[in-house]
Amino acid sequence: MMGLMFFAIMIGAGCLQVYSFEFLAFERDASAGTSVLAYWASKTLCHLFDTFLFTLIFTATWYLIIQANYNGVYGYCIFFIFAWWVTGFGQLMTVVFPMAISLLLAVIVPVEFVTMFGGVSPPISSDGFFQKAATYFGCGYYATELLTMAEFTALPSNILDLNVVADTVHGCKYGSSYYILRDVCILVGMGLIWRLCTLAWLEIIVKYRRDGLDSMLPWLAHLIDYFNTKFNPVVKDPDSHKPRDQDEHSQVGEASTSSTGGESISDTGASSSVSRRISAAGVRTRRATSSHISNAV
């Protein structure tokens, strides 16, 4: 169990390098028309090789330190399918939540599944509903059971002949091919489900930012518009929110302004016509005076 816990911390923290550090580059490529499915498949395949190498290094070190009795290849397969579950969950957290929150969830959740819901004792039948749900939903129970079965089946024959050990192996059905196949299928299937959820979330992000909420969830957009119209109506007329008295006052002000403008324009026109008449009379007076002077001379 301690090996699974330390391995979950190491492999869960490594999930941040898959999407988080280049999420801006992903958004840019997606806006340019790059296929989200191709991007997801390439990242999943590349990180699968990284998980293969990380698991190999950890399993080799762990196997040499604890001197495990079971076969090293069998132990490596257990750690690898456990890493498949943990990395799938971590990748989903990195695309849904920010980096700090996703780091905590990608590390703490698998560790909690191993430490709190991964033991083989007490029996699962004594737990409550939520404890059973967390046990069967998580990864710790199945990985711990696989390692426990590997330990028991690797015991020497003289120990397996003991009545207590034989009863334990027979009662828990350790070494049964059914339980081994069940645990492997659940871990592999849940890891695949986490990765498919990651793909679906990436598609939602790209579609939402490209086409808006209407194309993704029309009913939700209509529901939001309904509540906005009912509780916060959209103002179509910029003057509709003004009181009636204020509207009448503004209309009276506009009328007085227009009448004042008309009177000022008429006064200006009258004064200009009078000034033209005065100037014309002055010109005629000067001409008559000059003609009288010339006749007298």
mmCIF file of C-alpha atoms in Angstrom:
data_model
loop_
_atom_site.group_PDB
_atom_site.id
_atom_site.type_symbol
_atom_site.label_atom_id
_atom_site.label_comp_id
_atom_site.label_asym_id
_atom_site.label_seq_id
_atom_site.Cartn_x
_atom_site.Cartn_y
_atom_site.Cartn_z
ATOM 1 C CA MET A 1 0.000 0.000 0.000
ATOM 2 C CA MET A 2 2.859 2.406 0.755
ATOM 3 C CA GLY A 3 4.306 1.727 -2.666
ATOM 4 C CA LEU A 4 1.004 2.554 -4.332
ATOM 5 C CA MET A 5 0.693 5.757 -2.290
ATOM 6 C CA PHE A 6 4.140 7.093 -3.219
ATOM 7 C CA PHE A 7 3.653 6.027 -6.813
ATOM 8 C CA ALA A 8 0.281 7.819 -6.960
ATOM 9 C CA ILE A 9 1.915 11.045 -5.730
ATOM 10 C CA MET A 10 4.692 10.838 -8.306
ATOM 11 C CA ILE A 11 2.571 9.858 -11.285
ATOM 12 C CA GLY A 12 -0.299 12.201 -10.370
ATOM 13 C CA ALA A 13 1.964 15.246 -10.184
ATOM 14 C CA GLY A 14 3.428 14.322 -13.562
ATOM 15 C CA CYS A 15 0.026 14.765 -15.225
ATOM 16 C CA LEU A 16 0.466 18.542 -15.164
ATOM 17 C CA GLN A 17 2.897 18.362 -18.067
ATOM 18 C CA VAL A 18 0.273 16.909 -20.414
ATOM 19 C CA TYR A 19 -2.130 19.836 -20.889
ATOM 20 C CA SER A 20 -1.567 22.546 -18.292
ATOM 21 C CA PHE A 21 1.745 23.970 -19.459
ATOM 22 C CA GLU A 22 0.687 24.329 -23.089
ATOM 23 C CA PHE A 23 -3.015 25.068 -22.793
ATOM 24 C CA LEU A 24 -2.589 28.447 -24.482
ATOM 25 C CA ALA A 25 -0.897 26.745 -27.427
ATOM 26 C CA PHE A 26 -3.788 24.288 -27.604
ATOM 27 C CA GLU A 27 -6.341 27.120 -27.701
ATOM 28 C CA ARG A 28 -4.387 28.828 -30.466
ATOM 29 C CA ASP A 29 -4.127 25.657 -32.551
ATOM 30 C CA ALA A 30 -7.786 24.823 -31.977
ATOM 31 C CA SER A 31 -8.873 28.297 -33.079
ATOM 32 C CA ALA A 32 -6.762 27.814 -36.222
ATOM 33 C CA GLY A 33 -8.693 24.651 -37.110
ATOM 34 C CA THR A 34 -6.574 21.868 -35.599
ATOM 35 C CA SER A 35 -8.573 18.744 -34.789
ATOM 36 C CA VAL A 36 -9.200 18.332 -31.080
ATOM 37 C CA LEU A 37 -9.392 14.557 -31.510
ATOM 38 C CA ALA A 38 -5.958 14.441 -33.141
ATOM 39 C CA TYR A 39 -4.499 16.654 -30.421
ATOM 40 C CA TRP A 40 -6.013 14.502 -27.680
ATOM 41 C CA ALA A 41 -4.857 11.253 -29.288
ATOM 42 C CA SER A 42 -1.290 12.506 -29.717
ATOM 43 C CA LYS A 43 -1.083 13.726 -26.131
ATOM 44 C CA THR A 44 -2.550 10.484 -24.788
ATOM 45 C CA LEU A 45 -0.152 8.338 -26.801
ATOM 46 C CA CYS A 46 2.925 10.389 -25.931
ATOM 47 C CA HIS A 47 2.090 10.441 -22.239
ATOM 48 C CA LEU A 48 1.467 6.696 -22.344
ATOM 49 C CA PHE A 49 5.140 6.173 -23.209
ATOM 50 C CA ASP A 50 6.124 8.501 -20.363
ATOM 51 C CA THR A 51 3.954 6.496 -17.986
ATOM 52 C CA PHE A 52 5.568 3.301 -19.244
ATOM 53 C CA LEU A 53 9.046 4.625 -18.432
ATOM 54 C CA PHE A 54 8.074 6.140 -15.069
ATOM 55 C CA THR A 55 6.426 2.889 -14.024
ATOM 56 C CA LEU A 56 9.444 0.879 -15.116
ATOM 57 C CA ILE A 57 11.835 3.027 -13.088
ATOM 58 C CA PHE A 58 9.636 3.015 -9.994
ATOM 59 C CA THR A 59 8.834 -0.702 -10.148
ATOM 60 C CA ALA A 60 12.475 -1.656 -10.595
ATOM 61 C CA THR A 61 13.526 0.490 -7.647
ATOM 62 C CA TRP A 62 10.641 -0.724 -5.487
ATOM 63 C CA TYR A 63 11.268 -4.359 -6.359
ATOM 64 C CA LEU A 64 14.953 -4.128 -5.455
ATOM 65 C CA ILE A 65 14.291 -2.327 -2.159
ATOM 66 C CA ILE A 66 11.512 -4.478 -0.684
ATOM 67 C CA GLN A 67 12.698 -7.764 -2.221
ATOM 68 C CA ALA A 68 9.202 -8.772 -3.314
ATOM 69 C CA ASN A 69 8.398 -12.456 -3.589
ATOM 70 C CA TYR A 70 6.093 -12.154 -6.571
ATOM 71 C CA ASN A 71 7.173 -11.992 -10.192
ATOM 72 C CA GLY A 72 8.583 -8.610 -11.247
ATOM 73 C CA VAL A 73 6.676 -8.553 -14.542
ATOM 74 C CA TYR A 74 3.423 -9.242 -12.728
ATOM 75 C CA GLY A 75 4.140 -6.436 -10.273
ATOM 76 C CA TYR A 76 5.010 -4.078 -13.106
ATOM 77 C CA CYS A 77 1.679 -4.778 -14.828
ATOM 78 C CA ILE A 78 -0.180 -3.988 -11.598
ATOM 79 C CA PHE A 79 1.603 -0.671 -11.168
ATOM 80 C CA PHE A 80 1.125 0.187 -14.834
ATOM 81 C CA ILE A 81 -2.655 -0.296 -14.891
ATOM 82 C CA PHE A 82 -2.826 1.612 -11.599
ATOM 83 C CA ALA A 83 -0.877 4.432 -13.270
ATOM 84 C CA TRP A 84 -3.287 4.263 -16.223
ATOM 85 C CA TRP A 85 -6.189 5.053 -13.868
ATOM 86 C CA VAL A 86 -4.324 7.801 -11.980
ATOM 87 C CA THR A 87 -3.004 9.576 -15.083
ATOM 88 C CA GLY A 88 -6.421 9.506 -16.728
ATOM 89 C CA PHE A 89 -7.983 11.132 -13.689
ATOM 90 C CA GLY A 90 -5.144 13.650 -13.465
ATOM 91 C CA GLN A 91 -5.477 14.662 -17.112
ATOM 92 C CA LEU A 92 -9.176 15.340 -16.642
ATOM 93 C CA MET A 93 -8.460 17.512 -13.605
ATOM 94 C CA THR A 94 -5.844 19.540 -15.480
ATOM 95 C CA VAL A 95 -8.271 20.560 -18.231
ATOM 96 C CA VAL A 96 -11.215 21.284 -15.910
ATOM 97 C CA PHE A 97 -9.534 23.164 -13.047
ATOM 98 C CA PRO A 98 -6.655 25.658 -12.787
ATOM 99 C CA MET A 99 -3.145 24.386 -12.200
ATOM 100 C CA ALA A 100 -3.024 24.707 -8.404
ATOM 101 C CA ILE A 101 -6.375 22.982 -7.848
ATOM 102 C CA SER A 102 -5.721 20.301 -10.460
ATOM 103 C CA LEU A 103 -2.373 19.462 -8.826
ATOM 104 C CA LEU A 104 -4.038 18.916 -5.465
ATOM 105 C CA LEU A 105 -6.860 16.822 -6.913
ATOM 106 C CA ALA A 106 -4.594 14.731 -9.152
ATOM 107 C CA VAL A 107 -2.419 13.826 -6.160
ATOM 108 C CA ILE A 108 -4.752 13.765 -3.157
ATOM 109 C CA VAL A 109 -7.697 11.849 -4.648
ATOM 110 C CA PRO A 110 -5.722 8.720 -5.718
ATOM 111 C CA VAL A 111 -3.803 8.765 -2.429
ATOM 112 C CA GLU A 112 -7.061 8.909 -0.468
ATOM 113 C CA PHE A 113 -8.459 6.027 -2.492
ATOM 114 C CA VAL A 114 -5.381 3.969 -1.629
ATOM 115 C CA THR A 115 -5.035 4.861 2.055
ATOM 116 C CA MET A 116 -8.691 5.119 3.131
ATOM 117 C CA PHE A 117 -10.504 2.779 0.742
ATOM 118 C CA GLY A 118 -7.784 0.430 -0.452
ATOM 119 C CA GLY A 119 -7.422 -1.964 2.449
ATOM 120 C CA VAL A 120 -8.485 -5.588 2.469
ATOM 121 C CA SER A 121 -9.552 -5.461 6.131
ATOM 122 C CA PRO A 122 -12.139 -4.825 7.561
ATOM 123 C CA PRO A 123 -14.375 -6.470 4.982
ATOM 124 C CA ILE A 124 -16.285 -4.242 2.597
ATOM 125 C CA SER A 125 -19.622 -5.614 3.781
ATOM 126 C CA SER A 126 -19.235 -3.781 7.109
ATOM 127 C CA ASP A 127 -18.959 -0.350 5.465
ATOM 128 C CA GLY A 128 -21.761 2.106 4.854
ATOM 129 C CA PHE A 129 -23.207 3.093 1.514
ATOM 130 C CA PHE A 130 -20.835 5.977 0.789
ATOM 131 C CA GLN A 131 -17.808 4.002 1.948
ATOM 132 C CA LYS A 132 -18.765 1.186 -0.397
ATOM 133 C CA ALA A 133 -19.305 3.631 -3.259
ATOM 134 C CA ALA A 134 -15.889 5.227 -2.720
ATOM 135 C CA THR A 135 -14.273 1.802 -2.413
ATOM 136 C CA TYR A 136 -15.695 0.361 -5.613
ATOM 137 C CA PHE A 137 -15.383 3.636 -7.520
ATOM 138 C CA GLY A 138 -11.753 4.291 -6.631
ATOM 139 C CA CYS A 139 -8.547 2.681 -7.730
ATOM 140 C CA GLY A 140 -7.008 1.748 -4.389
ATOM 141 C CA TYR A 141 -9.144 -1.272 -3.622
ATOM 142 C CA TYR A 142 -8.446 -3.074 -6.901
ATOM 143 C CA ALA A 143 -4.727 -2.284 -7.022
ATOM 144 C CA THR A 144 -4.256 -3.315 -3.385
ATOM 145 C CA GLU A 145 -6.176 -6.517 -3.987
ATOM 146 C CA LEU A 146 -4.008 -7.367 -6.985
ATOM 147 C CA LEU A 147 -0.794 -6.783 -5.011
ATOM 148 C CA THR A 148 -2.148 -8.779 -2.061
ATOM 149 C CA MET A 149 -3.051 -11.692 -4.326
ATOM 150 C CA ALA A 150 0.416 -11.507 -5.843
ATOM 151 C CA GLU A 151 2.003 -11.629 -2.376
ATOM 152 C CA PHE A 152 -0.107 -14.562 -1.207
ATOM 153 C CA THR A 153 0.376 -16.626 -4.321
ATOM 154 C CA ALA A 154 4.143 -16.099 -4.124
ATOM 155 C CA LEU A 155 4.422 -17.564 -0.620
ATOM 156 C CA PRO A 156 6.401 -20.788 -0.233
ATOM 157 C CA SER A 157 4.474 -24.020 -0.298
ATOM 158 C CA ASN A 158 5.112 -24.815 3.379
ATOM 159 C CA ILE A 159 3.429 -21.531 4.404
ATOM 160 C CA LEU A 160 0.508 -22.060 2.069
ATOM 161 C CA ASP A 161 -0.082 -25.430 3.724
ATOM 162 C CA LEU A 162 -0.813 -23.776 7.051
ATOM 163 C CA ASN A 163 -4.483 -23.895 7.938
ATOM 164 C CA VAL A 164 -4.789 -20.174 8.699
ATOM 165 C CA VAL A 165 -3.104 -19.149 5.475
ATOM 166 C CA ALA A 166 -5.025 -21.699 3.456
ATOM 167 C CA ASP A 167 -8.329 -20.547 4.925
ATOM 168 C CA THR A 168 -7.471 -16.908 4.189
ATOM 169 C CA VAL A 169 -6.497 -17.646 0.605
ATOM 170 C CA HIS A 170 -9.584 -19.780 0.100
ATOM 171 C CA GLY A 171 -11.951 -17.323 1.795
ATOM 172 C CA CYS A 172 -10.690 -14.264 -0.078
ATOM 173 C CA LYS A 173 -10.320 -16.282 -3.298
ATOM 174 C CA TYR A 174 -6.827 -14.934 -3.835
ATOM 175 C CA GLY A 175 -5.301 -16.225 -7.009
ATOM 176 C CA SER A 176 -8.684 -16.659 -8.653
ATOM 177 C CA SER A 177 -8.619 -15.701 -12.302
ATOM 178 C CA TYR A 178 -12.049 -14.076 -11.966
ATOM 179 C CA TYR A 179 -10.900 -11.471 -9.449
ATOM 180 C CA ILE A 180 -7.724 -10.754 -11.341
ATOM 181 C CA LEU A 181 -9.624 -10.198 -14.582
ATOM 182 C CA ARG A 182 -12.264 -8.095 -12.797
ATOM 183 C CA ASP A 183 -9.732 -5.782 -11.161
ATOM 184 C CA VAL A 184 -7.734 -5.334 -14.355
ATOM 185 C CA CYS A 185 -10.821 -4.583 -16.453
ATOM 186 C CA ILE A 186 -12.147 -2.041 -13.944
ATOM 187 C CA LEU A 187 -8.850 -0.161 -13.687
ATOM 188 C CA VAL A 188 -8.314 -0.117 -17.448
ATOM 189 C CA GLY A 189 -11.936 0.804 -18.153
ATOM 190 C CA MET A 190 -12.008 3.666 -15.656
ATOM 191 C CA GLY A 191 -8.741 5.026 -17.018
ATOM 192 C CA LEU A 192 -10.255 5.015 -20.500
ATOM 193 C CA ILE A 193 -13.415 6.728 -19.218
ATOM 194 C CA TRP A 194 -11.347 9.514 -17.627
ATOM 195 C CA ARG A 195 -9.559 10.094 -20.924
ATOM 196 C CA LEU A 196 -12.797 10.167 -22.902
ATOM 197 C CA CYS A 197 -14.164 12.716 -20.438
ATOM 198 C CA THR A 198 -11.025 14.773 -21.052
ATOM 199 C CA LEU A 199 -11.682 14.663 -24.798
ATOM 200 C CA ALA A 200 -15.306 15.688 -24.275
ATOM 201 C CA TRP A 201 -14.279 18.616 -22.085
ATOM 202 C CA LEU A 202 -11.747 19.816 -24.653
ATOM 203 C CA GLU A 203 -14.441 19.696 -27.328
ATOM 204 C CA ILE A 204 -16.790 21.696 -25.095
ATOM 205 C CA ILE A 205 -14.145 24.351 -24.435
ATOM 206 C CA VAL A 206 -13.352 24.805 -28.122
ATOM 207 C CA LYS A 207 -16.997 24.828 -29.220
ATOM 208 C CA TYR A 208 -18.043 27.231 -26.487
ATOM 209 C CA ARG A 209 -15.303 29.738 -27.263
ATOM 210 C CA ARG A 210 -15.800 29.468 -31.003
ATOM 211 C CA ASP A 211 -19.583 29.351 -31.429
ATOM 212 C CA GLY A 212 -20.854 30.580 -28.078
ATOM 213 C CA LEU A 213 -23.313 29.111 -25.650
ATOM 214 C CA ASP A 214 -26.226 28.989 -28.110
ATOM 215 C CA SER A 215 -24.619 26.308 -30.262
ATOM 216 C CA MET A 216 -23.590 24.161 -27.308
ATOM 217 C CA LEU A 217 -26.604 24.299 -24.989
ATOM 218 C CA PRO A 218 -29.531 26.078 -26.664
ATOM 219 C CA TRP A 219 -31.973 25.269 -23.878
ATOM 220 C CA LEU A 220 -29.616 26.724 -21.292
ATOM 221 C CA ALA A 221 -29.156 29.882 -23.349
ATOM 222 C CA HIS A 222 -32.937 30.284 -23.698
ATOM 223 C CA LEU A 223 -33.382 29.728 -19.982
ATOM 224 C CA ILE A 224 -30.809 32.408 -19.177
ATOM 225 C CA ASP A 225 -32.485 34.820 -21.594
ATOM 226 C CA TYR A 226 -35.867 34.109 -20.005
ATOM 227 C CA PHE A 227 -34.690 34.934 -16.513
ATOM 228 C CA ASN A 228 -32.817 38.008 -17.742
ATOM 229 C CA THR A 229 -35.981 39.265 -19.443
ATOM 230 C CA LYS A 230 -38.188 38.501 -16.453
ATOM 231 C CA PHE A 231 -36.074 39.857 -13.632
ATOM 232 C CA ASN A 232 -33.778 42.259 -15.472
ATOM 233 C CA PRO A 233 -35.578 43.358 -18.671
ATOM 234 C CA VAL A 234 -33.508 44.652 -21.503
ATOM 235 C CA VAL A 235 -34.073 48.411 -22.128
ATOM 236 C CA LYS A 236 -34.761 48.831 -25.813
ATOM 237 C CA ASP A 237 -35.641 52.581 -25.682
ATOM 238 C CA PRO A 238 -32.942 54.608 -23.900
ATOM 239 C CA ASP A 239 -35.623 57.058 -22.660
ATOM 240 C CA SER A 240 -38.132 54.438 -21.523
ATOM 241 C CA HIS A 241 -36.737 54.356 -17.999
ATOM 242 C CA LYS A 242 -37.433 58.089 -17.483
ATOM 243 C CA PRO A 243 -40.595 59.206 -15.592
ATOM 244 C CA ARG A 244 -43.552 60.724 -17.444
ATOM 245 C CA ASP A 245 -43.056 64.148 -15.814
ATOM 246 C CA GLN A 246 -39.444 64.166 -16.861
ATOM 247 C CA ASP A 247 -40.432 63.339 -20.433
ATOM 248 C CA GLU A 248 -42.999 66.187 -20.502
ATOM 249 C CA HIS A 249 -40.475 68.578 -19.030
ATOM 250 C CA SER A 250 -37.908 67.608 -21.642
ATOM 251 C CA GLN A 251 -40.470 68.063 -24.417
ATOM 252 C CA VAL A 252 -41.424 71.534 -23.108
ATOM 253 C CA GLY A 253 -37.771 72.440 -22.904
ATOM 254 C CA GLU A 254 -37.159 71.301 -26.469
ATOM 255 C CA ALA A 255 -40.206 73.335 -27.671
ATOM 256 C CA SER A 256 -39.074 76.490 -25.871
ATOM 257 C CA THR A 257 -35.589 76.034 -27.232
ATOM 258 C CA SER A 258 -36.896 75.700 -30.770
ATOM 259 C CA SER A 259 -39.185 78.767 -30.416
ATOM 260 C CA THR A 260 -36.386 80.855 -28.970
ATOM 261 C CA GLY A 261 -34.151 79.783 -31.791
ATOM 262 C CA GLY A 262 -36.817 80.800 -34.352
ATOM 263 C CA GLU A 263 -37.305 84.224 -32.790
ATOM 264 C CA SER A 264 -33.600 84.876 -32.701
ATOM 265 C CA ILE A 265 -33.294 83.887 -36.335
ATOM 266 C CA SER A 266 -36.166 86.247 -37.349
ATOM 267 C CA ASP A 267 -34.701 89.130 -35.345
ATOM 268 C CA THR A 268 -31.350 88.585 -36.970
ATOM 269 C CA GLY A 269 -32.926 88.617 -40.437
ATOM 270 C CA ALA A 270 -34.865 91.868 -39.735
ATOM 271 C CA SER A 271 -31.826 93.671 -38.404
ATOM 272 C CA SER A 272 -29.793 92.656 -41.402
ATOM 273 C CA SER A 273 -32.458 93.976 -43.811
ATOM 274 C CA VAL A 274 -32.630 97.326 -41.973
ATOM 275 C CA SER A 275 -28.886 97.720 -42.087
ATOM 276 C CA ARG A 276 -28.883 97.051 -45.823
ATOM 277 C CA ARG A 277 -31.536 99.767 -46.344
ATOM 278 C CA ILE A 278 -29.562 102.293 -44.263
ATOM 279 C CA SER A 279 -26.393 101.638 -46.188
ATOM 280 C CA ALA A 280 -28.202 102.036 -49.524
ATOM 281 C CA ALA A 281 -29.727 105.375 -48.414
ATOM 282 C CA GLY A 282 -26.319 106.631 -47.353
ATOM 283 C CA VAL A 283 -24.853 105.789 -50.726
ATOM 284 C CA ARG A 284 -27.642 107.714 -52.538
ATOM 285 C CA THR A 285 -27.157 110.738 -50.237
ATOM 286 C CA ARG A 286 -23.431 110.886 -50.956
ATOM 287 C CA ARG A 287 -24.077 110.664 -54.715
ATOM 288 C CA ALA A 288 -26.639 113.558 -54.587
ATOM 289 C CA THR A 289 -24.291 115.748 -52.550
ATOM 290 C CA SER A 290 -21.416 115.227 -54.953
ATOM 291 C CA SER A 291 -23.629 116.085 -57.942
ATOM 292 C CA HIS A 292 -24.788 119.384 -56.338
ATOM 293 C CA ILE A 293 -21.231 120.439 -55.631
ATOM 294 C CA SER A 294 -20.174 119.762 -59.187
ATOM 295 C CA ASN A 295 -23.082 121.848 -60.585
ATOM 296 C CA ALA A 296 -22.270 124.782 -58.331
ATOM 297 C CA VAL A 297 -18.660 124.837 -59.452
#
